[in-house]
Short mmCIF file of C-alpha atoms in Angstrom, two decimals:
data_model
loop_
_atom_site.label_atom_id
_atom_site.label_comp_id
_atom_site.label_asym_id
_atom_site.label_seq_id
_atom_site.Cartn_x
_atom_site.Cartn_y
_atom_site.Cartn_z
CA MET A 1052 0.00 0.00 0.00
CA LYS A 1053 1.53 3.30 -1.09
CA PRO A 1054 2.08 5.95 1.60
CA MET A 1055 -0.72 8.49 1.92
CA ALA A 1056 -0.03 11.98 0.66
CA HIS A 1057 0.36 14.39 3.58
CA LEU A 1058 -2.84 16.29 4.30
CA GLY A 1059 -2.15 18.01 7.61
CA VAL A 1060 -4.86 19.53 9.82
CA GLY A 1061 -8.19 20.40 8.23
CA ILE A 1062 -11.85 21.13 8.81
CA GLY A 1063 -15.13 20.02 7.33
CA TRP A 1064 -16.26 22.71 4.88
CA ARG A 1065 -19.89 23.70 5.35
CA PRO A 1066 -21.76 26.60 3.67
CA GLU A 1067 -22.63 28.10 7.07
CA ILE A 1068 -18.95 28.60 7.96
CA ALA A 1069 -17.49 29.02 4.47
CA ASP A 1070 -16.22 32.54 5.12
CA ALA A 1071 -14.69 31.56 8.45
CA VAL A 1072 -12.97 28.55 6.90
CA GLU A 1073 -11.34 30.75 4.29
CA ARG A 1074 -9.96 32.99 7.05
CA LEU A 1075 -8.57 30.22 9.27
CA SER A 1076 -4.80 30.52 9.41
CA GLY A 1077 -2.67 27.45 8.85
CA LEU A 1078 -5.53 25.40 7.38
CA ASP A 1079 -4.09 22.58 5.27
CA TRP A 1080 -7.18 20.97 3.72
CA VAL A 1081 -10.94 20.64 3.86
CA GLU A 1082 -13.48 17.87 3.48
CA VAL A 1083 -16.87 18.42 1.85
CA VAL A 1084 -20.01 16.28 2.02
CA ALA A 1085 -20.07 14.87 -1.51
CA GLU A 1086 -23.84 14.92 -1.89
CA ASN A 1087 -23.96 18.64 -1.05
CA VAL A 1088 -21.93 19.88 -4.02
CA CYS A 1089 -22.56 19.84 -7.75
CA PRO A 1090 -19.49 19.23 -9.95
CA GLY A 1091 -20.52 21.83 -12.52
CA HIS A 1092 -21.44 24.49 -9.97
CA LEU A 1093 -18.92 24.33 -7.14
CA PRO A 1094 -19.34 26.98 -4.45
CA GLU A 1095 -17.13 30.03 -4.97
CA SER A 1096 -15.57 29.48 -1.55
CA LEU A 1097 -14.37 26.00 -2.51
CA LEU A 1098 -13.00 27.32 -5.79
CA ARG A 1099 -11.04 30.00 -3.95
CA LEU A 1100 -9.66 27.43 -1.51
CA ARG A 1101 -8.55 25.23 -4.41
CA GLU A 1102 -6.87 28.19 -6.10
CA ARG A 1103 -4.88 28.72 -2.89
CA GLY A 1104 -3.69 25.12 -3.06
CA THR A 1105 -5.98 23.81 -0.30
CA ARG A 1106 -6.85 20.19 -0.95
CA VAL A 1107 -10.52 19.20 -0.96
CA VAL A 1108 -11.69 15.64 -0.22
CA PRO A 1109 -15.30 14.54 -0.94
CA HIS A 1110 -16.89 12.56 1.89
CA GLY A 1111 -19.92 10.49 0.85
CA VAL A 1112 -22.83 9.65 3.13
CA SER A 1113 -25.35 7.84 0.91
CA LEU A 1114 -23.67 4.84 -0.76
CA GLY A 1115 -24.58 2.40 2.00
CA LEU A 1116 -21.77 -0.02 1.17
CA GLY A 1117 -22.71 -2.14 4.19
CA GLY A 1118 -26.20 -2.71 2.81
CA ALA A 1119 -27.39 -5.97 1.33
CA ASP A 1120 -27.74 -4.54 -2.19
CA ARG A 1121 -24.86 -3.96 -4.54
CA PRO A 1122 -23.81 -0.29 -4.84
CA ASP A 1123 -25.92 1.93 -7.06
CA PRO A 1124 -23.86 2.66 -10.24
CA ALA A 1125 -25.37 6.15 -10.47
CA LYS A 1126 -24.29 7.00 -6.93
CA LEU A 1127 -20.79 5.66 -7.60
CA ALA A 1128 -20.56 7.70 -10.79
CA ALA A 1129 -21.71 10.83 -8.94
CA LEU A 1130 -19.09 10.34 -6.23
CA GLY A 1131 -16.39 9.83 -8.86
CA GLU A 1132 -17.45 12.99 -10.71
CA ARG A 1133 -17.05 15.01 -7.53
CA ALA A 1134 -13.59 13.57 -6.92
CA VAL A 1135 -12.51 14.61 -10.42
CA ALA A 1136 -14.11 18.06 -10.18
CA LEU A 1137 -12.38 18.73 -6.86
CA GLY A 1138 -9.03 17.24 -7.89
CA ALA A 1139 -9.24 15.03 -4.82
CA PRO A 1140 -6.51 12.50 -3.95
CA LEU A 1141 -9.15 10.07 -2.59
CA VAL A 1142 -12.82 9.77 -1.66
CA THR A 1143 -14.26 8.51 1.60
CA GLU A 1144 -17.46 6.79 2.72
CA HIS A 1145 -18.75 4.79 5.69
CA ILE A 1146 -19.02 1.22 6.88
CA ALA A 1147 -22.77 1.42 7.26
CA PHE A 1148 -26.13 0.68 5.71
CA VAL A 1149 -28.63 3.44 5.04
CA ARG A 1150 -31.55 1.81 3.22
CA THR A 1151 -33.32 -1.43 2.34
CA SER A 1152 -34.94 -2.36 -0.96
CA SER A 1153 -37.55 -4.82 0.31
CA PRO A 1154 -39.36 -3.02 1.81
CA VAL A 1155 -38.15 0.26 0.31
CA LEU A 1156 -37.04 2.27 3.34
CA GLU A 1157 -34.50 5.04 3.92
CA ALA A 1158 -32.89 5.55 7.31
CA GLY A 1159 -31.62 9.04 6.58
CA HIS A 1160 -28.75 8.08 8.85
CA LEU A 1161 -25.72 5.79 9.04
CA LEU A 1162 -26.61 2.51 10.75
CA PRO A 1163 -24.16 -0.18 11.89
CA VAL A 1164 -23.74 -3.41 9.95
CA PRO A 1165 -23.74 -6.70 11.88
CA ARG A 1166 -20.19 -7.94 12.43
CA THR A 1167 -20.89 -11.36 10.98
CA ARG A 1168 -19.25 -13.41 8.22
CA ASP A 1169 -22.24 -12.86 5.93
CA ALA A 1170 -22.17 -9.10 6.40
CA LEU A 1171 -18.40 -8.96 5.94
CA ASP A 1172 -18.60 -10.96 2.70
CA VAL A 1173 -21.28 -8.62 1.37
CA LEU A 1174 -19.36 -5.52 2.44
CA CYS A 1175 -16.12 -6.71 0.84
CA GLU A 1176 -17.80 -7.41 -2.50
CA ASN A 1177 -19.55 -4.04 -2.40
CA VAL A 1178 -16.25 -2.32 -1.64
CA ARG A 1179 -14.53 -4.04 -4.56
CA ILE A 1180 -17.35 -2.93 -6.88
CA ALA A 1181 -16.91 0.64 -5.63
CA GLN A 1182 -13.14 0.54 -6.01
CA ASP A 1183 -13.46 -0.63 -9.62
CA ALA A 1184 -15.87 2.23 -10.41
CA LEU A 1185 -14.09 5.11 -8.66
CA PRO A 1186 -11.27 7.10 -10.29
CA VAL A 1187 -9.33 7.58 -7.03
CA PRO A 1188 -8.62 5.41 -3.96
CA LEU A 1189 -11.41 4.80 -1.43
CA ALA A 1190 -11.24 5.00 2.36
CA LEU A 1191 -13.99 3.86 4.74
CA GLU A 1192 -14.95 5.29 8.13
CA ASN A 1193 -15.92 3.46 11.29
CA ILE A 1194 -19.28 4.82 12.43
CA ALA A 1195 -20.83 5.75 15.77
CA ALA A 1196 -23.63 3.49 16.95
CA LEU A 1197 -26.32 3.56 19.62
CA PHE A 1198 -26.78 -0.21 19.71
CA SER A 1199 -25.16 -3.55 18.92
CA TRP A 1200 -26.42 -6.40 16.76
CA PRO A 1201 -27.12 -9.72 18.49
CA GLY A 1202 -25.08 -12.75 17.45
CA GLU A 1203 -22.01 -10.91 16.20
CA GLU A 1204 -19.10 -13.18 15.25
CA LEU A 1205 -16.23 -10.68 15.03
CA THR A 1206 -14.86 -7.84 17.11
CA GLU A 1207 -14.57 -4.38 15.60
CA GLY A 1208 -10.82 -4.88 15.22
CA GLN A 1209 -11.22 -8.24 13.49
CA PHE A 1210 -13.93 -6.90 11.20
CA LEU A 1211 -11.88 -3.89 10.08
CA THR A 1212 -8.70 -5.91 9.70
CA GLU A 1213 -10.29 -8.52 7.46
CA LEU A 1214 -11.96 -5.79 5.43
CA VAL A 1215 -8.57 -4.21 4.72
CA GLU A 1216 -6.86 -7.53 4.03
CA ARG A 1217 -9.51 -8.67 1.58
CA THR A 1218 -10.02 -5.42 -0.33
CA GLY A 1219 -6.96 -3.21 0.17
CA VAL A 1220 -9.27 -0.36 1.16
CA ARG A 1221 -7.91 2.37 3.40
CA LEU A 1222 -9.43 3.31 6.75
CA LEU A 1223 -10.74 6.65 7.96
CA ILE A 1224 -10.69 6.35 11.74
CA ASP A 1225 -13.05 8.64 13.65
CA VAL A 1226 -11.77 8.83 17.23
CA ALA A 1227 -15.02 10.48 18.36
CA ASN A 1228 -16.85 7.41 17.09
CA LEU A 1229 -14.48 5.18 19.06
CA HIS A 1230 -15.52 7.09 22.17
CA THR A 1231 -19.20 6.87 21.22
CA ASN A 1232 -18.96 3.10 20.88
CA ARG A 1233 -17.12 2.85 24.20
CA VAL A 1234 -20.05 4.52 25.97
CA ASN A 1235 -22.86 2.93 23.96
CA ARG A 1236 -21.53 -0.54 23.21
CA GLY A 1237 -18.82 -1.08 25.83
CA GLU A 1238 -16.01 -1.34 23.28
CA ASP A 1239 -12.42 -0.54 24.25
CA PRO A 1240 -10.95 2.06 21.84
CA ALA A 1241 -7.38 1.04 22.67
CA ALA A 1242 -8.17 -2.58 21.79
CA VAL A 1243 -9.57 -1.46 18.43
CA LEU A 1244 -6.49 0.65 17.70
CA ASP A 1245 -4.21 -2.23 18.71
CA ALA A 1246 -6.03 -4.68 16.44
CA ILE A 1247 -6.42 -2.80 13.16
CA PRO A 1248 -3.73 -2.30 10.48
CA LEU A 1249 -2.92 1.36 11.08
CA GLU A 1250 -0.60 1.40 8.07
CA ALA A 1251 -3.86 1.46 6.07
CA LEU A 1252 -4.95 4.71 7.77
CA ALA A 1253 -6.00 7.42 5.31
CA TYR A 1254 -6.79 10.13 7.85
CA VAL A 1255 -8.60 10.82 11.13
CA HIS A 1256 -11.86 12.52 12.12
CA VAL A 1257 -12.35 14.43 15.37
CA ALA A 1258 -15.75 15.69 16.52
CA GLY A 1259 -17.87 16.59 19.53
CA GLY A 1260 -20.96 15.10 21.08
CA ILE A 1261 -22.95 14.91 24.29
CA GLU A 1262 -24.07 12.26 26.76
CA ARG A 1263 -27.74 12.02 27.77
CA ASN A 1264 -29.12 9.34 30.08
CA GLY A 1265 -26.12 7.08 29.60
CA VAL A 1266 -26.16 7.34 25.80
CA TRP A 1267 -23.49 9.24 23.86
CA HIS A 1268 -24.87 11.19 20.91
CA ASP A 1269 -22.34 11.94 18.18
CA THR A 1270 -23.86 15.32 17.36
CA HIS A 1271 -21.06 17.14 15.53
CA ALA A 1272 -22.69 20.18 17.16
CA HIS A 1273 -20.70 20.40 20.40
CA PRO A 1274 -17.06 21.21 21.22
CA VAL A 1275 -14.55 18.38 21.00
CA PRO A 1276 -14.29 17.02 24.57
CA PRO A 1277 -10.95 16.24 26.23
CA VAL A 1278 -11.72 12.50 26.17
CA VAL A 1279 -11.78 12.57 22.35
CA LEU A 1280 -8.51 14.49 22.21
CA ASP A 1281 -7.07 11.84 24.52
CA LEU A 1282 -8.07 9.18 22.00
CA LEU A 1283 -6.41 11.20 19.24
CA ALA A 1284 -3.26 11.12 21.35
CA GLU A 1285 -3.67 7.36 21.78
CA LEU A 1286 -3.82 6.96 18.02
CA ARG A 1287 -0.89 9.35 17.54
CA SER A 1288 1.22 7.20 19.85
CA ARG A 1289 0.77 4.30 17.42
CA VAL A 1290 0.83 5.98 14.01
CA GLU A 1291 1.66 9.29 12.38
CA PRO A 1292 -1.57 10.14 10.56
CA ALA A 1293 -1.38 11.76 7.15
CA GLY A 1294 -4.27 14.03 8.08
CA VAL A 1295 -6.62 14.96 10.90
CA LEU A 1296 -9.92 16.77 10.36
CA LEU A 1297 -12.36 18.60 12.63
CA GLU A 1298 -16.03 17.89 11.87
CA ARG A 1299 -18.76 20.38 12.77
CA ASP A 1300 -22.22 20.13 11.21
CA ASP A 1301 -24.51 22.26 13.35
CA ASP A 1302 -24.72 24.95 16.05
CA PHE A 1303 -21.56 26.50 14.64
CA PRO A 1304 -19.45 28.43 17.17
CA PRO A 1305 -17.68 31.75 16.59
CA GLU A 1306 -14.66 31.67 14.32
CA ALA A 1307 -12.27 32.01 17.25
CA GLU A 1308 -13.63 28.84 18.82
CA LEU A 1309 -13.16 26.89 15.59
CA ALA A 1310 -9.59 28.17 15.41
CA GLY A 1311 -9.04 27.14 19.02
CA GLU A 1312 -10.27 23.61 18.39
CA LEU A 1313 -8.00 23.30 15.37
CA ALA A 1314 -5.08 24.53 17.46
CA ALA A 1315 -5.81 21.92 20.13
CA ILE A 1316 -5.91 19.19 17.48
CA ARG A 1317 -2.68 20.41 15.92
CA ALA A 1318 -0.98 20.38 19.32
CA VAL A 1319 -1.87 16.71 19.81
CA VAL A 1320 -0.79 15.75 16.30
CA THR A 1321 2.57 17.52 16.50
CA ALA A 1322 3.40 16.37 20.03
CA ALA A 1323 6.05 13.68 20.37
CA PRO A 1324 4.32 10.28 20.44
CA ALA A 1325 4.20 8.50 23.80
CA ALA A 1326 5.86 5.38 22.37
CA PRO A 1327 8.06 6.56 19.45
CA GLY A 1328 9.59 3.15 18.98
CA LYS A 1329 6.18 1.74 18.02
CA THR A 1330 5.06 4.53 15.75
CA VAL A 1331 4.59 3.76 12.06
CA THR A 1332 3.74 6.00 9.13
CA ALA A 1333 0.24 5.57 7.75
CA GLY A 1334 0.32 3.73 4.44
CA SER A 1335 3.85 2.38 4.93
CA GLY A 1336 2.65 -1.23 4.91
CA PRO A 1337 5.21 -2.98 7.16
CA ALA A 1338 5.83 -6.55 6.10
CA GLY A 1339 3.72 -9.18 7.81
CA HIS A 1340 0.88 -6.87 8.83
CA GLY A 1341 -1.88 -6.10 6.38
CA PRO A 1342 -1.34 -5.04 2.79
CA GLY A 1343 2.34 -4.31 2.15
CA THR A 1344 3.97 -1.83 -0.20
CA GLU A 1345 4.80 -4.59 -2.67
CA ARG A 1346 1.08 -5.09 -3.27
CA GLY A 1347 0.21 -1.48 -4.00
CA ASN A 1348 -3.56 -1.16 -3.63
CA GLU A 1349 -4.35 -4.77 -4.48
CA PRO A 1350 -6.30 -6.82 -1.94
CA SER A 1351 -4.31 -9.50 -0.18
CA ALA A 1352 -5.41 -13.11 -0.13
CA GLY A 1353 -7.61 -13.75 2.86
CA PRO A 1354 -10.93 -15.32 3.79
CA GLY A 1355 -13.16 -15.33 0.74
CA THR A 1356 -10.26 -15.68 -1.71
CA GLU A 1357 -8.36 -18.53 -3.29
CA PRO A 1358 -4.72 -18.11 -4.36
CA GLY A 1359 -4.54 -17.30 -8.06
CA THR A 1360 -8.30 -16.99 -8.51
CA GLY A 1361 -9.18 -13.70 -6.84
CA PRO A 1362 -12.14 -13.08 -4.54
CA ARG A 1363 -15.04 -15.50 -4.64
CA PRO A 1364 -18.40 -13.94 -5.46
CA VAL A 1365 -20.75 -13.62 -2.52
CA GLU A 1366 -23.47 -16.25 -2.43
CA GLU A 1367 -26.89 -14.70 -2.94
CA SER A 1368 -28.08 -16.56 0.15
CA ALA A 1369 -25.67 -14.46 2.22
CA ARG A 1370 -27.06 -11.27 0.73
CA THR A 1371 -30.57 -12.51 1.44
CA ARG A 1372 -29.77 -13.20 5.09
CA VAL A 1373 -28.20 -9.77 5.49
CA ALA A 1374 -31.17 -8.16 3.71
CA LEU A 1375 -33.72 -9.84 5.97
CA GLY A 1376 -31.91 -8.77 9.12
CA GLN A 1377 -31.44 -5.18 8.00
CA ALA A 1378 -35.03 -4.88 6.77
CA ALA A 1379 -36.42 -6.12 10.09
CA LEU A 1380 -34.26 -3.66 12.02
CA LEU A 1381 -34.92 -0.65 9.79
CA SER A 1382 -38.67 -1.37 9.79
CA ALA A 1383 -38.63 -1.31 13.59
CA LEU A 1384 -36.72 1.97 13.56
CA VAL A 1385 -38.78 3.93 11.03
CA ALA A 1386 -42.06 2.06 10.48
CA GLY A 1387 -43.04 1.02 13.99
CA THR A 1388 -42.82 -2.75 13.47
CA PRO A 1389 -41.76 -4.98 16.40
CA VAL A 1390 -38.12 -4.85 17.46
CA PRO A 1391 -36.30 -7.99 16.24
CA GLU A 1392 -35.32 -10.55 18.85
CA GLY A 1393 -32.03 -9.96 20.63
CA PHE A 1394 -31.77 -6.18 20.25
CA ASP A 1395 -31.76 -3.83 23.22
CA ARG A 1396 -35.32 -2.50 22.95
CA ARG A 1397 -34.58 0.67 24.92
CA ARG A 1398 -31.67 1.54 22.64
CA ILE A 1399 -33.77 0.86 19.55
CA ARG A 1400 -36.45 3.24 20.86
CA VAL A 1401 -33.77 5.89 21.46
CA GLN A 1402 -32.47 5.39 17.92
CA ALA A 1403 -35.99 5.56 16.45
CA ARG A 1404 -36.66 8.87 18.19
CA ALA A 1405 -33.31 10.21 17.03
CA LEU A 1406 -34.03 9.25 13.41
CA ALA A 1407 -37.42 10.97 13.48
CA ALA A 1408 -35.93 14.09 15.05
CA LYS A 1409 -33.18 14.15 12.43
CA ARG A 1410 -35.78 13.87 9.65
CA ALA A 1411 -37.61 16.86 11.08
CA GLU A 1412 -34.41 18.91 11.36
CA VAL A 1413 -33.12 18.12 7.88
CA VAL A 1414 -36.49 18.75 6.22
CA ALA A 1415 -36.69 22.10 8.03
CA LYS A 1416 -33.26 23.03 6.67
CA LEU A 1417 -34.14 21.97 3.12
CA ALA A 1418 -37.56 23.65 3.27
CA PRO A 1419 -37.29 26.52 5.79
CA GLU A 1420 -40.65 27.86 4.59
CA LEU A 1421 -42.50 24.94 6.23
CA PRO A 1422 -41.91 25.94 9.88
CA VAL A 1423 -42.90 29.50 8.96
CA ILE A 1424 -46.13 28.39 7.27
CA LEU A 1425 -47.01 26.13 10.22
CA GLY A 1426 -46.54 28.87 12.81
CA GLY A 1427 -43.02 28.30 14.09
CA PRO A 1428 -40.52 25.58 15.03
CA ASP A 1429 -42.63 23.94 17.74
CA PRO A 1430 -45.87 23.49 15.74
CA TYR A 1431 -43.79 22.34 12.77
CA ARG A 1432 -41.91 19.76 14.82
CA GLU A 1433 -45.11 18.45 16.41
CA ALA A 1434 -46.78 18.10 13.01
CA PHE A 1435 -43.77 16.48 11.38
CA LEU A 1436 -43.19 13.91 14.13
CA SER A 1437 -46.87 12.97 13.96
CA TYR A 1438 -46.52 12.49 10.20
CA ALA A 1439 -43.27 10.50 10.57
CA LYS A 1440 -44.91 7.90 12.82
CA GLY A 1441 -46.97 6.60 9.93
CA ARG A 1442 -44.88 7.58 6.93
CA PRO A 1443 -41.34 6.17 6.80
CA MET A 1444 -38.97 7.87 4.39
CA THR A 1445 -38.52 6.04 1.08
CA SER A 1446 -36.84 8.49 -1.32
CA GLY A 1447 -34.66 10.94 0.54
CA TYR A 1448 -35.23 14.18 2.40
CA ARG A 1449 -36.39 16.37 -0.49
CA ARG A 1450 -39.17 13.93 -1.37
CA ASP A 1451 -39.91 13.67 2.35
CA ALA A 1452 -40.59 17.41 2.53
CA LEU A 1453 -43.07 17.19 -0.36
CA ASP A 1454 -44.76 14.11 1.10
CA PHE A 1455 -45.11 15.84 4.48
CA ALA A 1456 -46.75 18.88 2.88
CA GLU A 1457 -49.09 16.69 0.81
CA ASP A 1458 -50.04 14.70 3.92
CA LEU A 1459 -51.02 17.91 5.67
CA LEU A 1460 -53.12 19.04 2.71
CA ILE A 1461 -54.86 15.68 2.46
CA ARG A 1462 -55.94 16.14 6.07
CA ASP A 1463 -57.04 19.75 5.45
CA LEU A 1464 -54.19 21.14 7.51
CA PRO A 1465 -53.08 23.63 8.64
CA ALA A 1466 -56.42 24.66 10.11
CA ASP A 1467 -55.86 28.32 9.24
CA PRO A 1468 -57.14 28.82 5.64
CA ALA A 1469 -54.48 31.41 4.82
CA ALA A 1470 -51.69 29.06 5.97
CA ARG A 1471 -53.25 26.21 4.01
CA ARG A 1472 -53.29 28.34 0.85
CA ARG A 1473 -49.62 29.20 1.37
CA LEU A 1474 -48.77 25.52 1.86
CA THR A 1475 -50.75 24.61 -1.27
CA THR A 1476 -48.79 27.16 -3.29
CA TRP A 1477 -45.48 25.94 -1.82
CA TRP A 1478 -46.30 22.31 -2.62
CA ARG A 1479 -47.56 23.08 -6.14
CA ASP A 1480 -44.44 25.12 -7.00
CA ARG A 1481 -42.16 22.22 -6.06
CA ALA A 1482 -44.21 19.17 -6.98
CA GLY A 1483 -45.26 20.52 -10.35
CA ALA A 1484 -48.80 19.25 -9.92
CA ARG A 1485 -52.18 20.27 -8.62
CA PRO A 1486 -52.87 19.36 -4.98
CA PRO A 1487 -55.30 16.51 -4.50
CA ARG A 1488 -58.97 17.44 -4.79
CA ARG A 1489 -61.09 17.07 -1.68
CA ILE A 1490 -62.67 13.78 -2.84
CA VAL A 1491 -59.20 12.34 -3.48
CA ARG A 1492 -58.06 13.49 -0.03
CA TRP A 1493 -61.00 11.77 1.60
CA ALA A 1494 -60.34 8.58 -0.34
CA ARG A 1495 -56.69 8.54 0.67
CA THR A 1496 -57.55 9.25 4.28
CA LEU A 1497 -60.08 6.41 4.38
CA ALA A 1498 -57.63 4.04 2.69
CA GLY A 1499 -54.99 4.93 5.26
CA ARG A 1500 -57.37 4.27 8.12
CA ALA A 1501 -58.38 0.94 6.63
CA ALA A 1502 -54.75 -0.07 6.34
#
């Protein structure tokens, strides 16, 4: 595996802090959510950063490589187009599933894959498909989770190690997610760092969160806590990362606070490692541990491969088993079906509430007119959460906003006629159709009650 190009210390670029990001001194690179930029119409701020020589890395959130289905070619092509448009040295995604195809459901969030042989086989084949389609190397991030799957066969370290050995993919290690999983799933971050091939490390994420009622929420909306910086130091004592990036997605602080967090991260990264004799350079590929430099980016022979033949295709029965498990879980989370046997029911309820709240927040950001039409944030949130109980998301957040508005109109809401006229106009302008006539609304309402 070739050494990673040096990235340095960076920050997640977001439109809300674009001006502040441009002013941050000593900023080496930025990461952008891939789905939030259009290759032909890049934001002026990103173009200016590129002109200054600041590297930009696209970070995908919607591929769902841990899902039972093979990757969507259109989504892979879109991610590749963004890498080319940004001149990126690599692209990154997550070890997660985000949707199911039977039934058609969208989580709107990154959900953990079961650490089983079936799920690993499916993930590895999906990763190889993605690698073949993308124009630059791929790195995958460990995610934060509120719950564990029952019947897991591998530890986090074993799962990540086999993934690297079988595909040659790089790792994006989020130390905030290691802390999240320590609180929520009882996993030892040091044991994970000791077990995984850190020579495959692409770069590192650092972010903030908050603990409520014994559950750590990876919010990306709070300051980075000391415990996460301590984990960054733990990682730094084992490997010299090519890059470290601060993530912030909401409740953005003043520019000075962002600069202070970056300075704290830089201080940890540049400090002498605690055990210099054990430190390796990310991507150096020491012999005998993971993919070596003599193999380049090729996957090494491991479980699921035969010498001289390449990886074996995944049996469809394995994909079916993974699909059934993920569908049962996602249905419980977003459609109110019973929680599958073996899961922590309290944690699943917490996750279900979090998913509904995230839907409400994202829809409000995409369609800020809706809270205004409905009389403010509180009435909007109440109406949306009521809608979400019976209407799981199936086609993404933009469609969700239109479906929510249509659902209100079908039920002759809002009660205020003027607000209802405004909502009708809003819906018609975006849906490109006439709102349902009253007789159609009644029919749909009766059909929904019968169901």
